[in-house]
Coordinates of C-alpha atoms in Angstrom, one line a residue:
X1 CA 0.0 0.0 0.0
X2 CA 1.1 3.6 -0.6
X3 CA 2.0 6.1 2.1
X4 CA -0.6 8.3 3.6
X5 CA -0.5 11.6 5.3
X6 CA -0.2 9.8 8.6
X7 CA 3.2 8.4 7.6
X8 CA 5.1 11.6 7.0
X9 CA 7.0 13.6 9.6
X10 CA 6.4 17.3 9.1
X11 CA 8.8 18.5 11.7
X12 CA 11.0 19.9 8.9
X13 CA 8.2 22.4 8.2
X14 CA 8.1 23.8 11.7
X15 CA 10.3 26.8 12.3
X16 CA 12.4 26.9 15.5
X17 CA 13.1 30.6 15.2
X18 CA 12.8 32.7 18.3
X19 CA 9.1 33.8 18.5
X20 CA 7.9 37.3 19.3
X21 CA 5.1 38.3 21.7
X22 CA 3.4 40.2 18.9
X23 CA 0.5 38.2 17.7
X24 CA 0.7 35.7 20.6
X25 CA -1.9 33.0 20.7
X26 CA -3.7 31.2 23.5
X27 CA -5.3 27.8 22.8
X28 CA -8.2 26.8 24.9
X29 CA -10.7 24.0 24.9
X30 CA -10.6 20.3 23.9
X31 CA -8.3 18.0 21.9
X32 CA -8.8 19.8 18.6
X33 CA -6.9 22.8 20.1
X34 CA -4.6 20.7 22.3
X35 CA -3.3 18.6 19.3
X36 CA -2.7 21.8 17.2
X37 CA -0.3 23.3 19.7
X38 CA 2.8 22.1 17.8
X39 CA 1.7 23.8 14.6
X40 CA 0.1 27.0 15.6
X41 CA 3.4 28.9 16.1
X42 CA 3.9 28.9 12.4
X43 CA 0.4 29.7 11.4
X44 CA 1.7 32.6 9.3
X45 CA 4.4 30.6 7.6
X46 CA 8.0 29.6 8.3
X47 CA 9.4 33.2 8.3
X48 CA 7.1 34.1 11.3
X49 CA 6.9 32.3 14.6
X50 CA 4.3 33.2 17.2
X51 CA 4.3 32.7 20.9
X52 CA 1.8 30.1 21.7
X53 CA 0.5 28.9 25.0
X54 CA -1.5 25.6 24.8
X55 CA -3.9 25.4 27.7
X56 CA -6.4 23.2 26.0
X57 CA -7.3 19.8 27.6
X58 CA -8.2 16.8 25.6
X59 CA -11.5 15.2 26.4
X60 CA -13.0 18.2 28.1
X61 CA -16.5 19.6 27.5
X62 CA -18.0 23.1 27.3
X63 CA -20.0 22.2 30.4
X64 CA -16.8 21.5 32.3
X65 CA -15.2 24.7 31.2
X66 CA -18.2 26.8 32.0
X67 CA -19.0 25.3 35.4
X68 CA -15.4 25.1 36.5
X69 CA -14.5 28.5 35.2
X70 CA -11.4 27.0 33.7
X71 CA -10.8 29.9 31.3
X72 CA -10.7 32.2 34.2
X73 CA -7.7 30.3 35.6
X74 CA -6.1 30.3 32.1
X75 CA -6.4 34.1 31.9
X76 CA -5.2 34.7 35.4
X77 CA -2.0 32.8 34.9
X78 CA -1.4 34.2 31.4
X79 CA 2.2 34.8 30.6
X80 CA 1.5 37.4 27.9
X81 CA -1.2 39.9 26.9
X82 CA -2.5 37.4 24.2
X83 CA -3.8 39.0 21.1
X84 CA -5.6 35.9 19.9
X85 CA -7.5 33.0 21.5
X86 CA -8.6 29.9 19.6
X87 CA -11.5 28.3 21.5
X88 CA -12.5 24.7 20.6
X89 CA -15.4 23.4 22.6
X90 CA -18.7 21.6 22.1
X91 CA -17.6 18.4 20.3
X92 CA -17.3 16.2 23.3
X93 CA -20.6 17.4 24.7
X94 CA -22.3 16.4 21.5
X95 CA -20.5 13.0 21.1
X96 CA -20.9 12.1 24.8
X97 CA -24.7 12.6 24.4
X98 CA -24.9 10.3 21.3
X99 CA -25.2 13.3 18.9
X100 CA -28.4 14.5 20.6
X101 CA -29.2 17.7 18.8
X102 CA -31.6 18.8 21.6
X103 CA -28.6 19.6 23.8
X104 CA -27.2 22.1 21.3
X105 CA -28.7 25.2 22.9
X106 CA -27.3 24.2 26.3
X107 CA -23.9 23.6 24.8
X108 CA -24.1 26.9 23.0
X109 CA -25.0 28.7 26.3
X110 CA -22.0 27.1 28.0
X111 CA -19.6 28.2 25.2
X112 CA -20.9 31.8 25.4
X113 CA -20.2 31.6 29.2
X114 CA -16.7 30.5 28.5
X115 CA -16.2 33.3 26.0
X116 CA -17.4 35.7 28.7
X117 CA -14.8 34.3 31.1
X118 CA -12.1 35.0 28.5
X119 CA -13.1 38.5 27.7
X120 CA -13.8 39.6 31.3
X121 CA -10.5 38.3 32.6
X122 CA -8.2 39.2 29.7
X123 CA -5.6 41.9 30.4
X124 CA -5.9 42.7 26.7
X125 CA -9.1 44.8 26.1
X126 CA -8.8 44.1 22.3
X127 CA -8.6 40.3 22.6
X128 CA -9.7 38.5 19.5
X129 CA -11.4 35.1 19.8
X130 CA -11.8 32.5 17.1
X131 CA -14.5 29.9 17.1
X132 CA -15.2 27.8 14.0
X133 CA -16.5 24.6 15.5
X134 CA -15.4 21.3 13.8
X135 CA -15.3 19.8 10.4
X136 CA -17.6 16.8 9.8
X137 CA -16.0 13.5 10.9
X138 CA -14.5 11.1 8.4
X139 CA -16.8 8.3 9.6
X140 CA -20.6 8.1 10.4
X141 CA -20.0 8.4 14.2
X142 CA -23.6 9.4 14.9
X143 CA -25.0 6.5 12.8
X144 CA -28.0 6.3 10.4
X145 CA -26.0 8.3 7.8
X146 CA -26.9 11.7 9.4
X147 CA -23.6 12.6 11.0
X148 CA -22.9 15.4 8.6
X149 CA -26.3 16.9 9.0
X150 CA -26.2 16.8 12.8
X151 CA -22.7 18.3 13.0
X152 CA -23.7 21.2 10.7
X153 CA -27.0 21.8 12.7
X154 CA -25.2 21.9 16.0
X155 CA -22.6 24.3 14.6
X156 CA -25.2 26.7 13.3
X157 CA -27.0 26.8 16.7
X158 CA -23.7 27.6 18.4
X159 CA -22.7 30.3 15.9
X160 CA -26.1 32.0 16.3
X161 CA -25.8 32.0 20.1
X162 CA -22.4 33.6 19.9
X163 CA -23.5 36.3 17.4
X164 CA -26.5 37.1 19.6
X165 CA -24.4 37.4 22.8
X166 CA -23.0 40.4 24.5
X167 CA -19.5 39.2 23.4
X168 CA -20.2 39.0 19.7
X169 CA -17.8 41.8 18.8
X170 CA -14.9 39.9 20.3
X171 CA -15.5 36.7 18.4
X172 CA -14.9 35.7 14.8
X173 CA -17.0 32.7 13.7
X174 CA -17.1 30.8 10.4
X175 CA -18.2 27.4 9.4
X176 CA -15.5 24.8 8.6
X177 CA -17.9 21.8 8.7
X178 CA -17.4 21.1 4.9
X179 CA -13.8 22.0 4.6
X180 CA -12.6 18.4 4.3
X181 CA -15.7 16.8 2.8
X182 CA -15.0 14.3 0.1
X183 CA -17.5 14.2 -2.7
X184 CA -19.4 10.9 -3.0
X185 CA -18.6 10.1 0.7
X186 CA -22.0 10.7 2.1
X187 CA -21.2 14.2 3.2
X188 CA -18.3 12.9 5.4
X189 CA -14.7 14.3 5.4
X190 CA -11.8 12.8 3.6
X191 CA -9.9 10.4 5.9
X192 CA -6.7 11.6 4.2
X193 CA -6.7 14.6 6.7
X194 CA -7.6 12.6 9.8
X195 CA -5.7 10.3 12.1
X196 CA -9.0 8.9 13.4
X197 CA -12.6 9.6 12.6
X198 CA -12.7 12.8 14.7
X199 CA -9.3 14.3 14.9
X200 CA -7.2 16.0 12.2
X201 CA -3.6 14.7 11.5
X202 CA -0.7 17.1 10.8
X203 CA -1.7 17.4 7.1
X204 CA -5.2 18.4 8.2
X205 CA -4.0 21.1 10.5
X206 CA -1.7 22.5 7.8
X207 CA -4.7 22.6 5.4
X208 CA -6.9 24.2 8.0
X209 CA -4.3 26.8 9.0
X210 CA -3.6 27.8 5.4
X211 CA -7.2 28.6 4.6
X212 CA -7.9 32.2 3.8
X213 CA -10.3 32.9 6.7
X214 CA -7.9 31.5 9.3
X215 CA -5.0 33.4 7.8
X216 CA -7.0 36.6 7.8
X217 CA -8.1 36.2 11.4
X218 CA -4.5 35.8 12.7
X219 CA -3.4 38.8 10.7
X220 CA -1.2 37.0 8.3
X221 CA -0.1 38.9 5.2
X222 CA -0.9 37.9 1.7
X223 CA 2.7 36.8 1.1
X224 CA 2.6 34.7 4.3
X225 CA -0.7 33.1 3.2
X226 CA 0.8 32.2 -0.2
X227 CA 3.9 30.8 1.5
X228 CA 1.8 28.5 3.8
X229 CA -0.5 27.4 1.0
X230 CA 2.6 26.6 -1.1
X231 CA 3.9 24.4 1.8
X232 CA 0.6 22.7 2.1
X233 CA 0.5 22.0 -1.7
X234 CA 4.0 20.6 -1.7
X235 CA 3.5 18.4 1.3
X236 CA 0.2 17.1 -0.1
X237 CA 1.8 16.6 -3.5
X238 CA 4.3 14.2 -2.0
X239 CA 1.5 11.8 -1.1
X240 CA -1.2 12.5 -3.6
X241 CA -0.7 14.5 -6.9
X242 CA -4.4 15.0 -7.2
X243 CA -4.5 16.9 -3.9
X244 CA -1.6 19.1 -5.2
X245 CA -3.4 19.8 -8.5
X246 CA -6.6 20.6 -6.7
X247 CA -4.9 23.0 -4.3
X248 CA -3.1 24.8 -7.1
X249 CA -6.3 25.2 -9.2
X250 CA -8.2 26.4 -6.2
X251 CA -5.5 29.0 -5.3
X252 CA -5.3 30.3 -8.9
X253 CA -9.1 30.6 -9.2
X254 CA -9.1 32.5 -5.9
X255 CA -6.5 34.9 -7.2
X256 CA -8.3 35.4 -10.5
X257 CA -11.6 36.1 -8.8
X258 CA -9.9 38.5 -6.5
X259 CA -8.3 40.4 -9.4
X260 CA -11.7 40.6 -11.2
X261 CA -13.4 41.9 -8.1
X262 CA -10.6 44.6 -7.7
X263 CA -11.0 45.7 -11.4
X264 CA -14.7 46.0 -11.1
X265 CA -14.4 47.9 -7.8
X266 CA -11.9 50.4 -9.3
X267 CA -14.1 51.0 -12.4
X268 CA -17.2 51.5 -10.2
X269 CA -15.3 54.1 -8.1
X270 CA -14.1 55.9 -11.3
X271 CA -17.6 56.2 -12.6
X272 CA -18.9 57.5 -9.3
X273 CA -16.1 60.1 -9.1
X274 CA -16.8 61.2 -12.7
X275 CA -20.4 61.8 -11.9
X276 CA -19.7 63.7 -8.7
X277 CA -17.1 65.9 -10.4
X278 CA -19.5 67.0 -13.2
X279 CA -20.3 70.7 -12.8
X280 CA -23.0 70.7 -15.4
X281 CA -26.7 70.9 -14.8
X282 CA -29.3 69.2 -17.1
X283 CA -32.6 71.0 -17.6
X284 CA -35.6 69.7 -19.5
X285 CA -36.7 72.0 -22.4
X286 CA -40.2 73.1 -22.9
X287 CA -41.9 71.3 -25.9
X288 CA -41.8 74.4 -28.1
X289 CA -38.1 74.9 -27.4
X290 CA -36.8 71.5 -28.5
X291 CA -33.5 71.9 -30.4
X292 CA -32.0 69.6 -32.9
X293 CA -29.7 68.2 -30.3
X294 CA -32.7 66.4 -28.5
X295 CA -34.9 66.9 -25.5
X296 CA -32.1 68.1 -23.2
X297 CA -29.7 71.0 -23.1
X298 CA -26.6 71.4 -20.9
X299 CA -26.7 74.7 -19.0
X300 CA -23.5 75.8 -17.3
X301 CA -24.0 77.3 -13.8
X302 CA -22.9 80.9 -13.6
X303 CA -20.9 82.1 -10.6
X304 CA -22.6 84.7 -8.4
X305 CA -21.1 88.2 -8.5
X306 CA -21.3 90.7 -5.7
X307 CA -23.0 94.0 -6.9

């Protein structure tokens, strides 16, 4: 059998350069954040290394973090004035209750409580929190072929609760549930990116971190995003040329669409400025005054003169 993403050692792609406190990151929540700790430092590429504190705890639930005020302790012992927090919670609550969608509102309320603990106890008044939930598992863990549907529904309920909360301005949310979905796989994610049915492998995290929305949240420059996407493409290409081709095509299409949007925006602004700068006034002629030039005549405004 051929090698898979699980067989590669990606330590060569992790930069050991001395990190700076600027852009420091705090990881909180469950195993999705805990496992990512080794890779988050280079979230903006190899030329930039962030200070990362990994205070996430595998197997924990949103209920435990809310009731135990765990995030309060994390903020009180904080080593830096963290600029970013990635919060990963809710997955274990859902799975521990056999994917019962009816608990989603309670889970969402607990996550909002944890977000409040972070904001209210952060030394940084401008703290930025990221919550994107989870991608759909690579196996039908909920059974009956409805895993994808249930994960997406639970995510939507949590996103809505965060947006409706008093802490909405501090939190960036977006849906990654379909980021790894493989067509023709019943709405489930591609196991290429997973080391089990729930957790991402190293390739999965590299693919996740190189996505445009994640890069934008963490303040990565366009050049850094291109660098990380290039690394992702090269690493994927070692194992599966089809993944490399797909990544290149998607990146090129994104760049082309971005350029088209920029050109359209510039042209729109030019037209608006041209209309605004026009000093002419158009008056409608009386029927008996129609000239050969048509129904309208341009009348220049005369400047007022003091008597």
